[in-house]
JSON list of C-alpha atoms in Angstrom, two decimals:
[
{"chain": "A", "resi": 196, "resn": "UNK", "atom": "CA", "xyz": [10.38, 14.05, -0.58]},
{"chain": "A", "resi": 197, "resn": "UNK", "atom": "CA", "xyz": [12.04, 10.69, -1.29]},
{"chain": "A", "resi": 198, "resn": "UNK", "atom": "CA", "xyz": [8.70, 8.94, -0.79]},
{"chain": "A", "resi": 199, "resn": "UNK", "atom": "CA", "xyz": [6.96, 11.10, -3.38]},
{"chain": "A", "resi": 200, "resn": "UNK", "atom": "CA", "xyz": [9.67, 10.46, -5.94]},
{"chain": "A", "resi": 201, "resn": "UNK", "atom": "CA", "xyz": [9.86, 6.75, -5.09]},
{"chain": "A", "resi": 202, "resn": "UNK", "atom": "CA", "xyz": [6.08, 6.37, -5.21]},
{"chain": "A", "resi": 203, "resn": "UNK", "atom": "CA", "xyz": [5.87, 8.18, -8.54]},
{"chain": "A", "resi": 204, "resn": "UNK", "atom": "CA", "xyz": [8.64, 6.08, -10.03]},
{"chain": "A", "resi": 205, "resn": "UNK", "atom": "CA", "xyz": [7.06, 2.88, -8.69]},
{"chain": "A", "resi": 206, "resn": "UNK", "atom": "CA", "xyz": [3.71, 3.88, -10.19]},
{"chain": "A", "resi": 207, "resn": "UNK", "atom": "CA", "xyz": [5.20, 4.70, -13.57]},
{"chain": "A", "resi": 208, "resn": "UNK", "atom": "CA", "xyz": [7.34, 1.57, -13.67]},
{"chain": "A", "resi": 209, "resn": "UNK", "atom": "CA", "xyz": [4.41, -0.61, -12.69]},
{"chain": "A", "resi": 210, "resn": "UNK", "atom": "CA", "xyz": [2.37, 0.90, -15.51]},
{"chain": "A", "resi": 211, "resn": "UNK", "atom": "CA", "xyz": [5.15, 0.52, -18.06]},
{"chain": "A", "resi": 212, "resn": "UNK", "atom": "CA", "xyz": [6.67, -2.71, -16.83]},
{"chain": "A", "resi": 213, "resn": "UNK", "atom": "CA", "xyz": [3.60, -4.37, -15.32]},
{"chain": "A", "resi": 214, "resn": "UNK", "atom": "CA", "xyz": [4.94, -7.87, -14.85]},
{"chain": "A", "resi": 215, "resn": "UNK", "atom": "CA", "xyz": [8.74, -7.82, -14.94]},
{"chain": "A", "resi": 216, "resn": "UNK", "atom": "CA", "xyz": [9.35, -11.35, -13.66]},
{"chain": "A", "resi": 217, "resn": "UNK", "atom": "CA", "xyz": [6.23, -13.06, -14.98]},
{"chain": "A", "resi": 218, "resn": "UNK", "atom": "CA", "xyz": [4.98, -13.60, -11.44]},
{"chain": "A", "resi": 219, "resn": "UNK", "atom": "CA", "xyz": [1.46, -12.22, -11.26]},
{"chain": "A", "resi": 220, "resn": "UNK", "atom": "CA", "xyz": [0.98, -14.55, -8.32]},
{"chain": "A", "resi": 221, "resn": "UNK", "atom": "CA", "xyz": [3.33, -12.55, -6.06]},
{"chain": "A", "resi": 222, "resn": "UNK", "atom": "CA", "xyz": [2.06, -9.06, -6.81]},
{"chain": "A", "resi": 223, "resn": "UNK", "atom": "CA", "xyz": [3.55, -6.75, -4.16]},
{"chain": "A", "resi": 224, "resn": "UNK", "atom": "CA", "xyz": [1.58, -3.54, -3.59]},
{"chain": "A", "resi": 225, "resn": "UNK", "atom": "CA", "xyz": [4.52, -1.29, -2.77]},
{"chain": "A", "resi": 226, "resn": "UNK", "atom": "CA", "xyz": [2.42, 1.90, -2.65]},
{"chain": "A", "resi": 227, "resn": "UNK", "atom": "CA", "xyz": [0.36, 0.59, 0.26]},
{"chain": "A", "resi": 228, "resn": "UNK", "atom": "CA", "xyz": [3.51, -0.16, 2.25]},
{"chain": "A", "resi": 229, "resn": "UNK", "atom": "CA", "xyz": [4.93, 3.25, 1.40]},
{"chain": "A", "resi": 230, "resn": "UNK", "atom": "CA", "xyz": [1.69, 4.99, 2.42]},
{"chain": "A", "resi": 231, "resn": "UNK", "atom": "CA", "xyz": [1.64, 3.15, 5.76]},
{"chain": "A", "resi": 232, "resn": "UNK", "atom": "CA", "xyz": [5.26, 4.11, 6.39]},
{"chain": "A", "resi": 233, "resn": "UNK", "atom": "CA", "xyz": [4.54, 7.74, 5.51]},
{"chain": "A", "resi": 234, "resn": "UNK", "atom": "CA", "xyz": [1.58, 7.63, 7.89]},
{"chain": "A", "resi": 235, "resn": "UNK", "atom": "CA", "xyz": [3.96, 6.52, 10.60]},
{"chain": "A", "resi": 236, "resn": "UNK", "atom": "CA", "xyz": [6.72, 9.08, 10.00]},
{"chain": "A", "resi": 237, "resn": "UNK", "atom": "CA", "xyz": [4.89, 12.08, 8.49]},
{"chain": "A", "resi": 238, "resn": "UNK", "atom": "CA", "xyz": [1.40, 11.88, 9.92]},
{"chain": "A", "resi": 239, "resn": "UNK", "atom": "CA", "xyz": [-2.04, 11.32, 8.57]},
{"chain": "A", "resi": 240, "resn": "UNK", "atom": "CA", "xyz": [-2.37, 14.46, 6.46]},
{"chain": "A", "resi": 241, "resn": "UNK", "atom": "CA", "xyz": [0.76, 13.84, 4.37]},
{"chain": "A", "resi": 242, "resn": "UNK", "atom": "CA", "xyz": [-0.01, 10.14, 4.03]},
{"chain": "A", "resi": 243, "resn": "UNK", "atom": "CA", "xyz": [-3.55, 10.98, 2.87]},
{"chain": "A", "resi": 244, "resn": "UNK", "atom": "CA", "xyz": [-2.25, 13.50, 0.36]},
{"chain": "A", "resi": 245, "resn": "UNK", "atom": "CA", "xyz": [0.27, 10.91, -0.85]},
{"chain": "A", "resi": 246, "resn": "UNK", "atom": "CA", "xyz": [-2.43, 8.23, -1.25]},
{"chain": "A", "resi": 247, "resn": "UNK", "atom": "CA", "xyz": [-4.71, 10.62, -3.13]},
{"chain": "A", "resi": 248, "resn": "UNK", "atom": "CA", "xyz": [-1.82, 11.82, -5.30]},
{"chain": "A", "resi": 249, "resn": "UNK", "atom": "CA", "xyz": [-0.82, 8.27, -6.22]},
{"chain": "A", "resi": 250, "resn": "UNK", "atom": "CA", "xyz": [-4.45, 7.49, -7.06]},
{"chain": "A", "resi": 251, "resn": "UNK", "atom": "CA", "xyz": [-4.61, 10.56, -9.30]},
{"chain": "A", "resi": 252, "resn": "UNK", "atom": "CA", "xyz": [-1.32, 9.61, -10.96]},
{"chain": "A", "resi": 253, "resn": "UNK", "atom": "CA", "xyz": [-2.56, 6.10, -11.72]},
{"chain": "A", "resi": 254, "resn": "UNK", "atom": "CA", "xyz": [-5.89, 7.50, -12.98]},
{"chain": "A", "resi": 255, "resn": "UNK", "atom": "CA", "xyz": [-4.08, 9.88, -15.32]},
{"chain": "A", "resi": 256, "resn": "UNK", "atom": "CA", "xyz": [-1.91, 7.17, -16.85]},
{"chain": "A", "resi": 257, "resn": "UNK", "atom": "CA", "xyz": [-4.53, 4.42, -16.96]},
{"chain": "A", "resi": 258, "resn": "UNK", "atom": "CA", "xyz": [-7.05, 4.28, -19.72]},
{"chain": "A", "resi": 259, "resn": "UNK", "atom": "CA", "xyz": [-9.86, 3.32, -17.41]},
{"chain": "A", "resi": 260, "resn": "UNK", "atom": "CA", "xyz": [-12.52, 4.97, -15.35]},
{"chain": "A", "resi": 261, "resn": "UNK", "atom": "CA", "xyz": [-11.30, 8.30, -13.96]},
{"chain": "A", "resi": 262, "resn": "UNK", "atom": "CA", "xyz": [-11.36, 8.43, -10.16]},
{"chain": "A", "resi": 263, "resn": "UNK", "atom": "CA", "xyz": [-11.30, 4.65, -9.77]},
{"chain": "A", "resi": 264, "resn": "UNK", "atom": "CA", "xyz": [-7.81, 4.43, -8.33]},
{"chain": "A", "resi": 265, "resn": "UNK", "atom": "CA", "xyz": [-8.19, 7.64, -6.35]},
{"chain": "A", "resi": 266, "resn": "UNK", "atom": "CA", "xyz": [-11.16, 6.10, -4.55]},
{"chain": "A", "resi": 267, "resn": "UNK", "atom": "CA", "xyz": [-9.30, 2.82, -4.07]},
{"chain": "A", "resi": 268, "resn": "UNK", "atom": "CA", "xyz": [-6.22, 4.49, -2.60]},
{"chain": "A", "resi": 269, "resn": "UNK", "atom": "CA", "xyz": [-8.33, 6.71, -0.35]},
{"chain": "A", "resi": 270, "resn": "UNK", "atom": "CA", "xyz": [-10.09, 3.60, 0.96]},
{"chain": "A", "resi": 271, "resn": "UNK", "atom": "CA", "xyz": [-6.66, 2.07, 1.57]},
{"chain": "A", "resi": 272, "resn": "UNK", "atom": "CA", "xyz": [-5.63, 5.19, 3.49]},
{"chain": "A", "resi": 273, "resn": "UNK", "atom": "CA", "xyz": [-8.85, 4.99, 5.51]},
{"chain": "A", "resi": 274, "resn": "UNK", "atom": "CA", "xyz": [-7.94, 1.46, 6.65]},
{"chain": "A", "resi": 275, "resn": "UNK", "atom": "CA", "xyz": [-4.48, 2.68, 7.70]},
{"chain": "A", "resi": 276, "resn": "UNK", "atom": "CA", "xyz": [-6.06, 5.58, 9.59]},
{"chain": "A", "resi": 277, "resn": "UNK", "atom": "CA", "xyz": [-8.62, 3.46, 11.42]},
{"chain": "A", "resi": 278, "resn": "UNK", "atom": "CA", "xyz": [-6.34, 0.43, 11.80]},
{"chain": "A", "resi": 279, "resn": "UNK", "atom": "CA", "xyz": [-3.64, 2.53, 13.46]},
{"chain": "A", "resi": 280, "resn": "UNK", "atom": "CA", "xyz": [-6.08, 3.19, 16.29]},
{"chain": "A", "resi": 281, "resn": "UNK", "atom": "CA", "xyz": [-6.35, -0.53, 17.01]},
{"chain": "A", "resi": 282, "resn": "UNK", "atom": "CA", "xyz": [-2.93, -1.84, 15.97]},
{"chain": "A", "resi": 283, "resn": "UNK", "atom": "CA", "xyz": [0.52, -0.37, 16.52]},
{"chain": "A", "resi": 284, "resn": "UNK", "atom": "CA", "xyz": [2.34, 0.53, 13.30]},
{"chain": "A", "resi": 285, "resn": "UNK", "atom": "CA", "xyz": [5.64, 0.39, 15.20]},
{"chain": "A", "resi": 286, "resn": "UNK", "atom": "CA", "xyz": [5.08, -3.31, 15.85]},
{"chain": "A", "resi": 287, "resn": "UNK", "atom": "CA", "xyz": [5.71, -5.78, 12.97]},
{"chain": "A", "resi": 288, "resn": "UNK", "atom": "CA", "xyz": [2.47, -7.62, 13.76]},
{"chain": "A", "resi": 289, "resn": "UNK", "atom": "CA", "xyz": [0.54, -4.36, 13.50]},
{"chain": "A", "resi": 290, "resn": "UNK", "atom": "CA", "xyz": [2.30, -3.51, 10.25]},
{"chain": "A", "resi": 291, "resn": "UNK", "atom": "CA", "xyz": [1.33, -6.87, 8.75]},
{"chain": "A", "resi": 292, "resn": "UNK", "atom": "CA", "xyz": [-2.30, -6.57, 9.83]},
{"chain": "A", "resi": 293, "resn": "UNK", "atom": "CA", "xyz": [-2.80, -2.96, 8.78]},
{"chain": "A", "resi": 294, "resn": "UNK", "atom": "CA", "xyz": [-1.07, -3.33, 5.41]},
{"chain": "A", "resi": 295, "resn": "UNK", "atom": "CA", "xyz": [-2.85, -6.61, 4.59]},
{"chain": "A", "resi": 296, "resn": "UNK", "atom": "CA", "xyz": [-6.24, -5.14, 5.49]},
{"chain": "A", "resi": 297, "resn": "UNK", "atom": "CA", "xyz": [-5.44, -2.03, 3.43]},
{"chain": "A", "resi": 298, "resn": "UNK", "atom": "CA", "xyz": [-4.59, -4.08, 0.35]},
{"chain": "A", "resi": 299, "resn": "UNK", "atom": "CA", "xyz": [-7.74, -6.15, 0.88]},
{"chain": "A", "resi": 300, "resn": "UNK", "atom": "CA", "xyz": [-10.01, -3.10, 1.03]},
{"chain": "A", "resi": 301, "resn": "UNK", "atom": "CA", "xyz": [-8.25, -1.43, -1.90]},
{"chain": "A", "resi": 302, "resn": "UNK", "atom": "CA", "xyz": [-8.75, -4.55, -4.04]},
{"chain": "A", "resi": 303, "resn": "UNK", "atom": "CA", "xyz": [-12.34, -4.93, -2.85]},
{"chain": "A", "resi": 304, "resn": "UNK", "atom": "CA", "xyz": [-13.05, -1.28, -3.65]},
{"chain": "A", "resi": 305, "resn": "UNK", "atom": "CA", "xyz": [-11.64, -1.73, -7.16]},
{"chain": "A", "resi": 306, "resn": "UNK", "atom": "CA", "xyz": [-13.80, -4.81, -7.72]},
{"chain": "A", "resi": 307, "resn": "UNK", "atom": "CA", "xyz": [-16.97, -3.16, -6.41]},
{"chain": "A", "resi": 308, "resn": "UNK", "atom": "CA", "xyz": [-16.48, 0.03, -8.42]},
{"chain": "A", "resi": 309, "resn": "UNK", "atom": "CA", "xyz": [-15.67, -1.92, -11.58]},
{"chain": "A", "resi": 310, "resn": "UNK", "atom": "CA", "xyz": [-18.77, -4.04, -11.05]},
{"chain": "A", "resi": 311, "resn": "UNK", "atom": "CA", "xyz": [-20.97, -0.97, -10.53]},
{"chain": "A", "resi": 312, "resn": "UNK", "atom": "CA", "xyz": [-19.70, 0.96, -13.55]},
{"chain": "A", "resi": 313, "resn": "UNK", "atom": "CA", "xyz": [-19.00, -1.90, -15.94]},
{"chain": "A", "resi": 314, "resn": "UNK", "atom": "CA", "xyz": [-21.42, -4.76, -16.30]},
{"chain": "A", "resi": 315, "resn": "UNK", "atom": "CA", "xyz": [-19.05, -6.54, -18.71]},
{"chain": "A", "resi": 316, "resn": "UNK", "atom": "CA", "xyz": [-16.56, -7.50, -15.97]},
{"chain": "A", "resi": 317, "resn": "UNK", "atom": "CA", "xyz": [-16.15, -11.22, -15.43]},
{"chain": "A", "resi": 318, "resn": "UNK", "atom": "CA", "xyz": [-14.27, -12.41, -12.35]},
{"chain": "A", "resi": 319, "resn": "UNK", "atom": "CA", "xyz": [-12.30, -15.62, -12.32]},
{"chain": "A", "resi": 320, "resn": "UNK", "atom": "CA", "xyz": [-11.21, -17.74, -9.40]},
{"chain": "A", "resi": 321, "resn": "UNK", "atom": "CA", "xyz": [-7.62, -17.26, -10.50]},
{"chain": "A", "resi": 322, "resn": "UNK", "atom": "CA", "xyz": [-7.96, -13.51, -10.11]},
{"chain": "A", "resi": 323, "resn": "UNK", "atom": "CA", "xyz": [-9.37, -13.92, -6.60]},
{"chain": "A", "resi": 324, "resn": "UNK", "atom": "CA", "xyz": [-6.55, -16.31, -5.61]},
{"chain": "A", "resi": 325, "resn": "UNK", "atom": "CA", "xyz": [-3.93, -13.94, -7.02]},
{"chain": "A", "resi": 326, "resn": "UNK", "atom": "CA", "xyz": [-5.54, -11.11, -5.07]},
{"chain": "A", "resi": 327, "resn": "UNK", "atom": "CA", "xyz": [-5.49, -13.11, -1.84]},
{"chain": "A", "resi": 328, "resn": "UNK", "atom": "CA", "xyz": [-1.84, -14.04, -2.30]},
{"chain": "A", "resi": 329, "resn": "UNK", "atom": "CA", "xyz": [-1.04, -10.40, -3.07]},
{"chain": "A", "resi": 330, "resn": "UNK", "atom": "CA", "xyz": [-2.69, -9.38, 0.19]},
{"chain": "A", "resi": 331, "resn": "UNK", "atom": "CA", "xyz": [-0.62, -11.91, 2.14]},
{"chain": "A", "resi": 332, "resn": "UNK", "atom": "CA", "xyz": [2.67, -11.19, 0.39]},
{"chain": "A", "resi": 333, "resn": "UNK", "atom": "CA", "xyz": [2.30, -7.43, 0.78]},
{"chain": "A", "resi": 334, "resn": "UNK", "atom": "CA", "xyz": [1.34, -7.76, 4.45]},
{"chain": "A", "resi": 335, "resn": "UNK", "atom": "CA", "xyz": [4.27, -10.05, 5.22]},
{"chain": "A", "resi": 336, "resn": "UNK", "atom": "CA", "xyz": [6.71, -7.82, 3.31]},
{"chain": "A", "resi": 337, "resn": "UNK", "atom": "CA", "xyz": [5.65, -4.67, 5.18]},
{"chain": "A", "resi": 338, "resn": "UNK", "atom": "CA", "xyz": [7.92, -5.14, 8.25]},
{"chain": "A", "resi": 339, "resn": "UNK", "atom": "CA", "xyz": [10.90, -5.79, 5.96]},
{"chain": "A", "resi": 340, "resn": "UNK", "atom": "CA", "xyz": [10.28, -2.60, 4.02]},
{"chain": "A", "resi": 341, "resn": "UNK", "atom": "CA", "xyz": [9.69, -0.63, 7.24]},
{"chain": "A", "resi": 342, "resn": "UNK", "atom": "CA", "xyz": [13.11, -1.80, 8.48]},
{"chain": "A", "resi": 343, "resn": "UNK", "atom": "CA", "xyz": [14.70, -0.96, 5.14]},
{"chain": "A", "resi": 344, "resn": "UNK", "atom": "CA", "xyz": [13.18, 2.52, 5.14]},
{"chain": "A", "resi": 345, "resn": "UNK", "atom": "CA", "xyz": [14.30, 3.07, 8.75]},
{"chain": "A", "resi": 346, "resn": "UNK", "atom": "CA", "xyz": [17.80, 1.93, 7.83]},
{"chain": "A", "resi": 347, "resn": "UNK", "atom": "CA", "xyz": [17.89, 4.28, 4.84]},
{"chain": "A", "resi": 348, "resn": "UNK", "atom": "CA", "xyz": [16.78, 7.14, 7.09]},
{"chain": "A", "resi": 349, "resn": "UNK", "atom": "CA", "xyz": [19.44, 6.21, 9.68]},
{"chain": "A", "resi": 350, "resn": "UNK", "atom": "CA", "xyz": [17.02, 5.09, 12.38]},
{"chain": "A", "resi": 351, "resn": "UNK", "atom": "CA", "xyz": [17.99, 2.04, 14.43]},
{"chain": "A", "resi": 352, "resn": "UNK", "atom": "CA", "xyz": [15.42, -0.66, 15.17]},
{"chain": "A", "resi": 353, "resn": "UNK", "atom": "CA", "xyz": [15.50, 0.20, 18.90]},
{"chain": "A", "resi": 354, "resn": "UNK", "atom": "CA", "xyz": [14.66, 3.84, 18.21]},
{"chain": "A", "resi": 355, "resn": "UNK", "atom": "CA", "xyz": [11.94, 2.85, 15.75]},
{"chain": "A", "resi": 356, "resn": "UNK", "atom": "CA", "xyz": [10.37, 0.72, 18.47]},
{"chain": "A", "resi": 357, "resn": "UNK", "atom": "CA", "xyz": [10.26, 3.70, 20.83]},
{"chain": "A", "resi": 358, "resn": "UNK", "atom": "CA", "xyz": [13.33, 3.11, 23.00]},
{"chain": "A", "resi": 359, "resn": "UNK", "atom": "CA", "xyz": [15.34, 6.18, 23.89]},
{"chain": "A", "resi": 360, "resn": "UNK", "atom": "CA", "xyz": [18.89, 6.34, 22.50]},
{"chain": "A", "resi": 361, "resn": "UNK", "atom": "CA", "xyz": [20.37, 6.52, 26.02]},
{"chain": "A", "resi": 362, "resn": "UNK", "atom": "CA", "xyz": [18.97, 3.16, 27.18]},
{"chain": "A", "resi": 363, "resn": "UNK", "atom": "CA", "xyz": [21.30, 0.15, 27.14]}
]
């Protein structure tokens, strides 16, 4: 429940307060990290519903093409689903890889769909660099947020890594 509320608040605040610190260069995609964490703790169905719901929420409040963000967030969920078969979401390295790839595909999906449905779109090198930095920053921040979420839920790092509570 906390993830739904937190994701909704993050979506609304991002839409209202798009660039609070004036740092477009370090755009953190919090919803991708939250979706990956939900995938880990709640399973693929709830994480997929969350991703689709966040896409719908963004579509409702954006003035753009309806379904654009829903498709982008579903593609992001698809990367988490497939990536979790190859990389371990309990491992920080796996978290970085899966989240970074998810942000990459989400951004690529947005660019492709915008290009298909709007011929007036012009891409700049600055936008591509900002997108690449966003992918890296979000991927590197994922393990930190996973630890924070585990701490808030009262889960120790040893238990999150799969160790039993009785081991010393």
